[in-house]
Short mmCIF file of C-alpha atoms in Angstrom, two decimals:
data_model
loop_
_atom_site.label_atom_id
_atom_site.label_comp_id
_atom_site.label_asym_id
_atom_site.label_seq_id
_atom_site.Cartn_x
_atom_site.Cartn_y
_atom_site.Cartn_z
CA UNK A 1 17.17 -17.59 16.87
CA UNK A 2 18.17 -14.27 18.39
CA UNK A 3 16.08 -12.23 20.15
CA UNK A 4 16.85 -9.03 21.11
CA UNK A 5 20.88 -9.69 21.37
CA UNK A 6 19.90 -12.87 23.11
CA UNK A 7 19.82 -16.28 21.98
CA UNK A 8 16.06 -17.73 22.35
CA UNK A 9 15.94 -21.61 22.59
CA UNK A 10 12.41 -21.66 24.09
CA UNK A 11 10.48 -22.78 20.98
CA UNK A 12 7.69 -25.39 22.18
CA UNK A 13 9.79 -28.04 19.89
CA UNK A 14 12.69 -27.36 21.88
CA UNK A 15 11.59 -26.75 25.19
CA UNK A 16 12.45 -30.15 26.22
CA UNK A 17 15.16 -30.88 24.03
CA UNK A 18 19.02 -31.44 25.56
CA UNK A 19 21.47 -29.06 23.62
CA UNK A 20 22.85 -29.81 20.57
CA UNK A 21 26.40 -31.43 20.62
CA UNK A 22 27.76 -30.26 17.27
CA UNK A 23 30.93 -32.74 17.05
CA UNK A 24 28.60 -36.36 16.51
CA UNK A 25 27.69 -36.71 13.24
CA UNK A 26 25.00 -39.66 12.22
CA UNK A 27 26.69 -43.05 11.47
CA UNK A 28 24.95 -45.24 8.98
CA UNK A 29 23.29 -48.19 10.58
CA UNK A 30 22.96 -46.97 14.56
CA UNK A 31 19.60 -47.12 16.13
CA UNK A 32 17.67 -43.92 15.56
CA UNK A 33 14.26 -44.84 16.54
CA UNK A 34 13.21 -46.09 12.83
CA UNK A 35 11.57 -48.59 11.74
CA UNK A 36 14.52 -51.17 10.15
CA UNK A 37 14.98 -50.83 6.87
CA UNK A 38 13.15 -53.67 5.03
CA UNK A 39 14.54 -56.75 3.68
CA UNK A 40 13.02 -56.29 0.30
CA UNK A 41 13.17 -52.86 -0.75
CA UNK A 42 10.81 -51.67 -2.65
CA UNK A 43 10.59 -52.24 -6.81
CA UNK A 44 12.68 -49.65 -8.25
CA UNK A 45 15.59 -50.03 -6.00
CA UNK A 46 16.89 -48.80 -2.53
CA UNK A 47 20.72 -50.06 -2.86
CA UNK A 48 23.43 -46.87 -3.27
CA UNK A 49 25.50 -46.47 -6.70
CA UNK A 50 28.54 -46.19 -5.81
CA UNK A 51 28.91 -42.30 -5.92
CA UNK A 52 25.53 -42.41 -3.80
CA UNK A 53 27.80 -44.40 -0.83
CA UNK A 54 30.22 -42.33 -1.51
CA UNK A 55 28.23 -38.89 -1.50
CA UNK A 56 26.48 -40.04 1.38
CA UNK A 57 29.72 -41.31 3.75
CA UNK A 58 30.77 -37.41 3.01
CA UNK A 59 27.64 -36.38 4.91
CA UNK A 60 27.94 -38.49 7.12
CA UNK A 61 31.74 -37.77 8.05
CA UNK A 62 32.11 -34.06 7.45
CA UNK A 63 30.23 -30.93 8.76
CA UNK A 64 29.76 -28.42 6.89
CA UNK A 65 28.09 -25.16 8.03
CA UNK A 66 30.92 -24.16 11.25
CA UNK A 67 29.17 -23.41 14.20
CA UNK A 68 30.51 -19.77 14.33
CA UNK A 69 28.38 -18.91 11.08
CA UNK A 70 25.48 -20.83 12.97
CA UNK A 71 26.03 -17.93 16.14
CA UNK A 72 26.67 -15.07 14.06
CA UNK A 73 22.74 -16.07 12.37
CA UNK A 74 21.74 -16.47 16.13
CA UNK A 75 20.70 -19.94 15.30
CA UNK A 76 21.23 -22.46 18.18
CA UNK A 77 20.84 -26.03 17.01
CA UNK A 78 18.87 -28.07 20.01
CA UNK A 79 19.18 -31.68 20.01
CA UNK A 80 15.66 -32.47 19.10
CA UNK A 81 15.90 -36.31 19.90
CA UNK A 82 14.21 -37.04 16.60
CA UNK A 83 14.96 -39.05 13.58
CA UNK A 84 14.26 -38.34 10.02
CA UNK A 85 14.96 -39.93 6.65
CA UNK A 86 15.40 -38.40 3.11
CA UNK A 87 15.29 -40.23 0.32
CA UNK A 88 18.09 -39.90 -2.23
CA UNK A 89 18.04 -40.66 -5.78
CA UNK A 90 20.98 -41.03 -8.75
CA UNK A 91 20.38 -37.67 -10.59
CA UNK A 92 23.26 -34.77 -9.52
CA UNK A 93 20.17 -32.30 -8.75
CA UNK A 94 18.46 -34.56 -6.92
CA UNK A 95 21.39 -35.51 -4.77
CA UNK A 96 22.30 -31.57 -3.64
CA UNK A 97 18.68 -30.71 -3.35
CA UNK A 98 18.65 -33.32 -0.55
CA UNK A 99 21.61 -32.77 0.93
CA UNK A 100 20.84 -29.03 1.13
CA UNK A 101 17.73 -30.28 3.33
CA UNK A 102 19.96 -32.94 4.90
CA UNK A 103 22.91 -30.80 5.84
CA UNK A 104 20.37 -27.79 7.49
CA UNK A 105 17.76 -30.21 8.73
CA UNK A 106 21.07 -31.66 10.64
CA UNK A 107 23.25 -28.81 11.44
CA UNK A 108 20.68 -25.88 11.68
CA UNK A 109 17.79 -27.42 13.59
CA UNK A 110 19.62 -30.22 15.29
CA UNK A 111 17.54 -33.60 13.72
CA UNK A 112 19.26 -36.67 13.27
CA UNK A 113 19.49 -37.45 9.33
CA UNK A 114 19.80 -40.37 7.77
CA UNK A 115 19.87 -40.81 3.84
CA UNK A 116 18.36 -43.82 1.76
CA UNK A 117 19.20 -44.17 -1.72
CA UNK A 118 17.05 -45.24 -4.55
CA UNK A 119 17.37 -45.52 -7.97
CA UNK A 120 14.23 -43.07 -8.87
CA UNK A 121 10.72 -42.23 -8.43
CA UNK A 122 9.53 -45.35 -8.91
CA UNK A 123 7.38 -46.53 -5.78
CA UNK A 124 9.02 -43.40 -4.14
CA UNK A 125 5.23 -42.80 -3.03
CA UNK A 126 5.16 -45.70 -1.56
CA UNK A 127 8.20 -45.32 0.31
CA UNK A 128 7.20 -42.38 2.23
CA UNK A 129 3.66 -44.28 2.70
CA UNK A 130 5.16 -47.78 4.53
CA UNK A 131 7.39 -45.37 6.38
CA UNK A 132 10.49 -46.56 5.06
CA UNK A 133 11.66 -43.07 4.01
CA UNK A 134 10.28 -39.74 5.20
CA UNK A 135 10.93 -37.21 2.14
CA UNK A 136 11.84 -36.49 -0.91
CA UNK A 137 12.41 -33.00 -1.73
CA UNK A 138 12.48 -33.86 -5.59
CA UNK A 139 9.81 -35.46 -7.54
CA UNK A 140 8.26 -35.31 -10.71
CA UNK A 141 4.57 -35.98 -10.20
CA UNK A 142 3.69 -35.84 -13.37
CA UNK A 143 5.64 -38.87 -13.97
CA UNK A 144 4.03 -41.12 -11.65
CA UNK A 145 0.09 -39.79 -11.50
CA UNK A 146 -0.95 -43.49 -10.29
CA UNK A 147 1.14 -43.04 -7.33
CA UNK A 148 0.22 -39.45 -6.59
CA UNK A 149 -3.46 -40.43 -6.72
CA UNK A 150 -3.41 -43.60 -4.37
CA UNK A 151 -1.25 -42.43 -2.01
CA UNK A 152 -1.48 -38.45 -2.09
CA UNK A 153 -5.37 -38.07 -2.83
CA UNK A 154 -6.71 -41.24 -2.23
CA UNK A 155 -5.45 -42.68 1.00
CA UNK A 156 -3.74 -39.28 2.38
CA UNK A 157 -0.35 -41.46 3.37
CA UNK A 158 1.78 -39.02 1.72
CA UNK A 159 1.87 -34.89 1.78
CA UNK A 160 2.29 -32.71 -1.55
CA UNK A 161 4.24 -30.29 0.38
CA UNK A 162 4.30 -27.96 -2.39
CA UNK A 163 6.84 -26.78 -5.46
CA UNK A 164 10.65 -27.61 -4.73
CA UNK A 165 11.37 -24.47 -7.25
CA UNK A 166 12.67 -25.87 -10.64
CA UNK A 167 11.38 -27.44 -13.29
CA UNK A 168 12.49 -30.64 -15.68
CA UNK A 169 11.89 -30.95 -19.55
CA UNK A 170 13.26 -33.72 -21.23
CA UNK A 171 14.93 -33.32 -24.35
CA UNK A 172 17.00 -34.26 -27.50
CA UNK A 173 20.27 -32.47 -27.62
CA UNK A 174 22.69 -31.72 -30.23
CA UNK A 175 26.05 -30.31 -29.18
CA UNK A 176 26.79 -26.71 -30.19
CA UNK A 177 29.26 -27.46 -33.05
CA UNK A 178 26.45 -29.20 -35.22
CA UNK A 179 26.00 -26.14 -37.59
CA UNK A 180 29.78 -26.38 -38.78
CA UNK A 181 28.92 -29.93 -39.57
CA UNK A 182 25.28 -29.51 -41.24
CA UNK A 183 27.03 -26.97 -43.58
CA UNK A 184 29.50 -28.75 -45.04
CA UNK A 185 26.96 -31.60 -45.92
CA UNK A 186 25.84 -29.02 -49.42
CA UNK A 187 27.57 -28.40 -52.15
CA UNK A 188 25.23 -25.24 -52.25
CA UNK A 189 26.42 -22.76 -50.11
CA UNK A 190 23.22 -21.10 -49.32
CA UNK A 191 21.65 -24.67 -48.70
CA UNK A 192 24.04 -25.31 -45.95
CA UNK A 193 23.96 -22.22 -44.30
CA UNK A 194 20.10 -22.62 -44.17
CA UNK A 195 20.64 -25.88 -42.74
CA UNK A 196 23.00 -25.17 -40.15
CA UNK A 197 20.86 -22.12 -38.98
CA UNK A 198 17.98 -24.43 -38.43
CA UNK A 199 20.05 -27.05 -36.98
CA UNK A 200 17.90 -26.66 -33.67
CA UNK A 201 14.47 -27.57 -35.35
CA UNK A 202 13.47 -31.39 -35.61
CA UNK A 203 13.13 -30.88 -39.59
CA UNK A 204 16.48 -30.79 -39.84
CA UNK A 205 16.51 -34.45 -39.40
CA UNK A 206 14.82 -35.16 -41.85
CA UNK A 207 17.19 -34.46 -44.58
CA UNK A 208 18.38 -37.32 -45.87
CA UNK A 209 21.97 -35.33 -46.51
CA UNK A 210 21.77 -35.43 -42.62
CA UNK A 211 20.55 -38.38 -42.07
CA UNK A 212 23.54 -40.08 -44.04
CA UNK A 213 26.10 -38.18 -42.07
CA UNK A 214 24.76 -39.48 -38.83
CA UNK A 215 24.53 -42.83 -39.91
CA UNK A 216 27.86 -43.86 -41.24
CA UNK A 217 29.44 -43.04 -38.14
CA UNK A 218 31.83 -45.41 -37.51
CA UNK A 219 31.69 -45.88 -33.58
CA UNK A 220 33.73 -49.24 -32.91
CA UNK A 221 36.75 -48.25 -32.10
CA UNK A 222 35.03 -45.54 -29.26
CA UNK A 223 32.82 -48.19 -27.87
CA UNK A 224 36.08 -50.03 -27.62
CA UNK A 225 38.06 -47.88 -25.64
CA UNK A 226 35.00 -47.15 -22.89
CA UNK A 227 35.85 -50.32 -20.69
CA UNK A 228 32.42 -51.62 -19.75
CA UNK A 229 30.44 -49.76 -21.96
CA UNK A 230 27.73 -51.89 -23.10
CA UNK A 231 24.22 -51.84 -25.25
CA UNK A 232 21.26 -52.32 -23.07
CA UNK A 233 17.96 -52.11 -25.34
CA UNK A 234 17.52 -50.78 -28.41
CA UNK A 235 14.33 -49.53 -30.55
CA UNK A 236 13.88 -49.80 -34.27
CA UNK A 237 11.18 -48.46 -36.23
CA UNK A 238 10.61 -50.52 -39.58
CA UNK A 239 11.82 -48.61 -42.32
CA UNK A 240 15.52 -48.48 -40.36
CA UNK A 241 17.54 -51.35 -40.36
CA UNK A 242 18.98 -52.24 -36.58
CA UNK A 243 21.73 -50.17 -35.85
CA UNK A 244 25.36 -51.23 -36.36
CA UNK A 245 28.06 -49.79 -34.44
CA UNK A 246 30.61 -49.43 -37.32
CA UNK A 247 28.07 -47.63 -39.64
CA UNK A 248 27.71 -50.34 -42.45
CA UNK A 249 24.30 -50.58 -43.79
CA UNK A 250 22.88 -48.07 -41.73
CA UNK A 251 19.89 -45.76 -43.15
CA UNK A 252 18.77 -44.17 -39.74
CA UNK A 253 20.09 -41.82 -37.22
CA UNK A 254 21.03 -43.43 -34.23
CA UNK A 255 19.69 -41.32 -31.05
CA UNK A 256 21.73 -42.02 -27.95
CA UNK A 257 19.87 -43.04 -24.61
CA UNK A 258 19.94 -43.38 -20.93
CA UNK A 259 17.16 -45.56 -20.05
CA UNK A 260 13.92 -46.62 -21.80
CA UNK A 261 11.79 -46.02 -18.33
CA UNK A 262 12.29 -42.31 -18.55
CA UNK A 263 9.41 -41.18 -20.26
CA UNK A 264 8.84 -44.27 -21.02
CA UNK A 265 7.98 -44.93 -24.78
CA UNK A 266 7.15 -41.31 -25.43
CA UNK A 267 10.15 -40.86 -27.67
CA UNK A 268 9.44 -44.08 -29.63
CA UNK A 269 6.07 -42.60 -30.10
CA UNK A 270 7.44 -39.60 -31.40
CA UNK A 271 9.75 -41.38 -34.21
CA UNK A 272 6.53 -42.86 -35.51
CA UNK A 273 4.28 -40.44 -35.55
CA UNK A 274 6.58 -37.93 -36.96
CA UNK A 275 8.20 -40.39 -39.63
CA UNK A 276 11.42 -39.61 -38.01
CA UNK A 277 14.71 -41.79 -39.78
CA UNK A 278 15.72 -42.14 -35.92
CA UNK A 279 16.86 -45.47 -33.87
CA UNK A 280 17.49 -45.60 -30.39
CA UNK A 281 20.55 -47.29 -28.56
CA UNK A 282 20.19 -47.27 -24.68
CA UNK A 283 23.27 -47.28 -22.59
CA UNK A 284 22.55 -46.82 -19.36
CA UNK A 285 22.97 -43.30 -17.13
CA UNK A 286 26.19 -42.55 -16.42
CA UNK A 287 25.93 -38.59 -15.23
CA UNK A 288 26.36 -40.31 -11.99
CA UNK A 289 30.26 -41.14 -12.85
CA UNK A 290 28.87 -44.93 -13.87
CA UNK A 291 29.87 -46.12 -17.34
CA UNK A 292 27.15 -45.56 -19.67
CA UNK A 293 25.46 -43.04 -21.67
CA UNK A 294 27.31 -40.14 -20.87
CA UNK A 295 30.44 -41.75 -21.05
CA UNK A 296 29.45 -42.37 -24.69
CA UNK A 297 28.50 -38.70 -25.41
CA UNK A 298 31.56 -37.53 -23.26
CA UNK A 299 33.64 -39.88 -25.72
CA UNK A 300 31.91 -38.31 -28.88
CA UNK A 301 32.48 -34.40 -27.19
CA UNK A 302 36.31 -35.62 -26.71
CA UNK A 303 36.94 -35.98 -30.55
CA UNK A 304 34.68 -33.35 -31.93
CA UNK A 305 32.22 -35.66 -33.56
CA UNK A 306 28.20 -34.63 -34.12
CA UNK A 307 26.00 -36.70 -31.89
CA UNK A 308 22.37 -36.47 -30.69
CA UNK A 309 21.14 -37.83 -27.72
CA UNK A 310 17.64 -37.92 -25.34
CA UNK A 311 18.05 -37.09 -21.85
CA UNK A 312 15.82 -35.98 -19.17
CA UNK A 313 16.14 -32.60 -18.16
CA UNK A 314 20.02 -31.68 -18.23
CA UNK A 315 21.40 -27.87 -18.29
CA UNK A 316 23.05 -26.98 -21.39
CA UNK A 317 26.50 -26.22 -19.84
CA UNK A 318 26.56 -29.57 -18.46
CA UNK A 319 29.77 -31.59 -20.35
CA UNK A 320 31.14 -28.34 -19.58
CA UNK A 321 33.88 -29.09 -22.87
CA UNK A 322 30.95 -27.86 -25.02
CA UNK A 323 27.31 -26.64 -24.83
CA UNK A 324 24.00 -28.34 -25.83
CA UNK A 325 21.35 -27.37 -27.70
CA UNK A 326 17.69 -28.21 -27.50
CA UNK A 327 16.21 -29.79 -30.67
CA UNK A 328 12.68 -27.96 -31.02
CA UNK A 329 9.66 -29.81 -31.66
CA UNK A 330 5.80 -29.55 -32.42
CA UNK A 331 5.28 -27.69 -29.13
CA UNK A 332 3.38 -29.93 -25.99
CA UNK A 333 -0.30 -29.99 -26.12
CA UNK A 334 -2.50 -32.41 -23.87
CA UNK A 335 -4.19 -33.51 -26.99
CA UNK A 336 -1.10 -34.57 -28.44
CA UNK A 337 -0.67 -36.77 -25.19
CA UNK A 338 -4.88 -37.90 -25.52
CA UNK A 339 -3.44 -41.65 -25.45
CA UNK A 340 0.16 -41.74 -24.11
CA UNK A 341 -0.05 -45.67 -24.02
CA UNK A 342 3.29 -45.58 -22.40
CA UNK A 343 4.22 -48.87 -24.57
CA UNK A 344 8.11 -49.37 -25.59
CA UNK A 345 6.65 -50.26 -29.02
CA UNK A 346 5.53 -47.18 -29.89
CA UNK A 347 2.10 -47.23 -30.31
CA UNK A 348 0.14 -43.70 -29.25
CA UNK A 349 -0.74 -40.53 -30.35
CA UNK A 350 2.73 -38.30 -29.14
CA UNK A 351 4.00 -36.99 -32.03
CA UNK A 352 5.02 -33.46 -30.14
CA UNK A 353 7.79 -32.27 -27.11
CA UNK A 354 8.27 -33.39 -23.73
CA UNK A 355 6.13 -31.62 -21.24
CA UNK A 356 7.84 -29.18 -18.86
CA UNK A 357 7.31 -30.96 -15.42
CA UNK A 358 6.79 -29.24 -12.32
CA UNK A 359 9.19 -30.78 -9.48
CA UNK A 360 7.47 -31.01 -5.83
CA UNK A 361 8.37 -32.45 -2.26
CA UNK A 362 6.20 -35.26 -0.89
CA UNK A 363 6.77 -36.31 2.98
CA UNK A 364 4.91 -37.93 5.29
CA UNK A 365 2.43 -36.59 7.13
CA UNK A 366 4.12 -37.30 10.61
CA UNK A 367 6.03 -33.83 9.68
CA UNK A 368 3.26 -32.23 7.84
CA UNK A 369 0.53 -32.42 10.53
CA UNK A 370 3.10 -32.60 13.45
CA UNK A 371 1.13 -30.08 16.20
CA UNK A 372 3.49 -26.91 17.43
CA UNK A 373 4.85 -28.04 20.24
CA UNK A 374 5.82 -31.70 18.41
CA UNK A 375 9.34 -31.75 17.28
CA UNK A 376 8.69 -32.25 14.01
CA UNK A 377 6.26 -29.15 13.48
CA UNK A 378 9.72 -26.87 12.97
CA UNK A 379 10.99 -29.66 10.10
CA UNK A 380 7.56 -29.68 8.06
CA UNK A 381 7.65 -26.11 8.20
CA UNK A 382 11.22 -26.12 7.13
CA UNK A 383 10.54 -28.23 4.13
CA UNK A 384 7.21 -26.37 2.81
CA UNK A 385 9.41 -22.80 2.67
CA UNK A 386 12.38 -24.48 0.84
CA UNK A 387 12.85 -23.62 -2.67
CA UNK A 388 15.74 -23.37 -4.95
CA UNK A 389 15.95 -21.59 -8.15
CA UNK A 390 16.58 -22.98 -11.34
CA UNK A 391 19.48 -20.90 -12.35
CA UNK A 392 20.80 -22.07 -8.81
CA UNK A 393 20.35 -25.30 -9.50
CA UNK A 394 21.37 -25.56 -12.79
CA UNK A 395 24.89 -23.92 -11.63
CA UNK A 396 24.84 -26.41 -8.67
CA UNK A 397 24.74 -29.33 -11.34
CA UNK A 398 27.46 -28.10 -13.28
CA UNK A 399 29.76 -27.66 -10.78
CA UNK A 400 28.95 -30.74 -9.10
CA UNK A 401 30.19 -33.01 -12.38
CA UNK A 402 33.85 -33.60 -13.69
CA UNK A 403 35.01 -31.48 -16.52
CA UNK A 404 36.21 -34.34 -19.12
CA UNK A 405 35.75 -38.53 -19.07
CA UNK A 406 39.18 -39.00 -17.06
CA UNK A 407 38.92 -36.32 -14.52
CA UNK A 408 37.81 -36.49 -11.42
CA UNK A 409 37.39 -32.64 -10.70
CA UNK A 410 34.20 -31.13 -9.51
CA UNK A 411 33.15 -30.29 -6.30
CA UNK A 412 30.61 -33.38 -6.04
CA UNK A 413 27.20 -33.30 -5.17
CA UNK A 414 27.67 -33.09 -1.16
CA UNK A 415 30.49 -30.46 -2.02
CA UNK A 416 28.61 -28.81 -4.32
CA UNK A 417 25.61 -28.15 -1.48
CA UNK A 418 27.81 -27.48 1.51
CA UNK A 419 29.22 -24.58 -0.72
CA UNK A 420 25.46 -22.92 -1.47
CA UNK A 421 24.96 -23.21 1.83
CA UNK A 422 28.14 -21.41 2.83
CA UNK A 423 28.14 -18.65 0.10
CA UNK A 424 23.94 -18.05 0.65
CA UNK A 425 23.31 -17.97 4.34
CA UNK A 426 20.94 -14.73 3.64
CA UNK A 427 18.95 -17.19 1.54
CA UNK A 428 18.29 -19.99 4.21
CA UNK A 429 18.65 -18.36 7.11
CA UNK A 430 15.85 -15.88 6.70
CA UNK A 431 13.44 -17.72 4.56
CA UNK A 432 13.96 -21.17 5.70
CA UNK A 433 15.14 -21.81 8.90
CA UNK A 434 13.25 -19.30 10.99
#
């Protein structure tokens, strides 16, 4: 940092650190001082997607903040001689949150970064805890409590390092052209336009006038022409017979879905206990440029057809074609979650919303408690002033993703973050990095 027109590199953490060459970049794979990366990962996944690899080979390649805009801050990067390990998972925020604290970890403070991929949060806890990954700078604690408690409260192998700045609600989305649809459905004009003002609220469903439009869909020919687009698991309450791709002898809405773990059996609750004429198809995500459940909504978007899906937390801009809409339900109580069993069957008491989760960063305590003059005192420091604003976020996402199903436009996740770091050096430089 400069001091006084000067450039100060005695900070205790650097005092005996060689300067920084800024032309090396980390390679996957070389010796860094960790541990080796298990044999058997941990459940839940630690192998890379393929737009993980290839998000991560663009760190690993590229620089992105040039050293002159590094001077002109007065920040001199010193070679720490230290290693440390984020962990990456498949959702687009989730990768540019980390490589916003991977690319100034690396760049700005002059640690060697490496990034391991995982699917989600699942055992993420224990991750950090076997020392297999050092931290994850988005997680939803509410989803994994057990975790939290044994490994956060309990055994103190893992540090809460406070809120990362956003939050995540799940949802069930309806694309913005559902009104135009919902009308049309009445012969009675002022029927329709009551309906399609509404379209937002859960009731809505209920019609059967609705109900009947959604379920005669015939879908064939679009699961057809999505090569590798297959059903995973479905859910069926029992007054709906099992959904049929080409709409004969449906009597249910079919609800699109990623993946039955998220929130796992908390929308199956919901169909029950609200008497809701809903099935459930899972695909698979695919917001990661996979083949899967947004390929299927991107498919439905392309021809102008009504849809409604269940995500986890997605902005509303985010197919970019068209905008989504929130379908409102009884609003999220604790009681109404008294006995969340959690089971894919259904059984439980959730018969309102999806809570609005808090996101956090968890890392080890090696770079919480690291003493001043320890060269990982500047990084835990680092991570507990990081934040990032939803709107940022959310505009982060967006641009990160392609704009249709063939394209392959979008800045990417790693693109995406080098940019906010490029355009907001006020941001990071003065709150973060100091």
């Amino acid at each position: 940092r400069a001091v006084g027109g000067t450039l100060a590199t005695s900070h205790p953490s650097c005092m005996h650190a060689a300067p920084l060459l800024l032309l090396p970049l980390a390679v996957a794979g070389q010796s860094n001082g960790l541990p080796p990366t298990p044999v058997e990962c941990p459940e839940g996944g630690c192998a890379c997607t393929a737009n993980q690899a290839k998000q991560r080979h663009s760190f690993e390649s590229s620089r992105c903040i040039p050293e002159h805009v590094l001077l002109d801050l007065g920040i001199q990067p010193c070679n720490r001689m230290s290693s440390v390990s984020l962990e990456m998972f498949t959702w687009p925020s989730h990768m540019i949150t980390t490589f916003i604290g991977a690319i100034l970890a690396r760049e700005a403070m002059g640690y060697d970064v490496q990034i391991n991929c995982a699917a989600n949060g699942v055992n993420a806890a224990a991750r950090i805890a076997n020392g297999y990954s050092d931290a994850i700078l988005e997680y939803g604690t509410d989803y994994f409590q057990p975790d939290v408690e044994k490994y956060v409260h309990m055994d103190m192998t893992v540090v809460d390092v406070g809120f990362i700045g956003y939050t995540v609600q799940s949802g069930i989305y309806v694309p913005s052209y559902t009104p135009r649809y919902y009308a049309s459905l009445f012969a009675d004009r002022r029927m329709g336009a009551i309906v399609s003002e509404n379209f937002m609220y859960y009731t809505s469903l209920l019609l059967p006038e609705v109900v009947k439009m959604y379920s005669q869909q015939n879908d064939t020919a679009l699961i057809r022409s999505i090569p590798g687009l297959h059903l995973r698991s479905r859910f069926t309450p029992p007054w709906c017979t099992e959904w049929s791709p080409d709409g004969v002898g449906n009597n249910c809405i079919d609800m699109k879905s990623e993946d039955p773990e998220l929130n796992k059996g908390v929308l199956h609750q919901m169909i029950l206990n609200l008497g809701l004429n809903v099935t459930v198809s899972y695909w698979g995500a695919s917001l990661d440029g996979t083949v899967g459940f947004g390929s299927y909504v991107l498919a439905k978007i392309m021809r102008g057809e009504p849809f409604i899906m269940k995500s986890g937390y997605i902005p509303k801009e985010v197919f970019r074609l068209v905008s989504l809409s929130r379908v409102a339900f009884p609003p999220y109580s604790q009681q109404c979650y008294r006995n969340n069993t959690g089971l894919l069957s259904g059984e439980g008491s959730v018969d309102c919303d999806f809570p609005v989760v808090n996101l956090r960063k968890l890392a080890s305590p090696k770079l919480m408690d690291a003493p001043v003059r320890n060269p990982y005192h500047d990084l835990g420091a680092f991570f507990h002033r990081m934040s990032i604003a939803q709107f940022q976020i959310d505009r982060l996402w967006v641009e990160s993703l392609p704009t249709d199903i063939e394209s392959v436009s979008g800045e990417t996740e790693y693109m995406s973050a080098c940019h906010w770091l490029t355009n907001n050096t006020n941001i990071w430089s003065q709150k973060w990095v100091l």
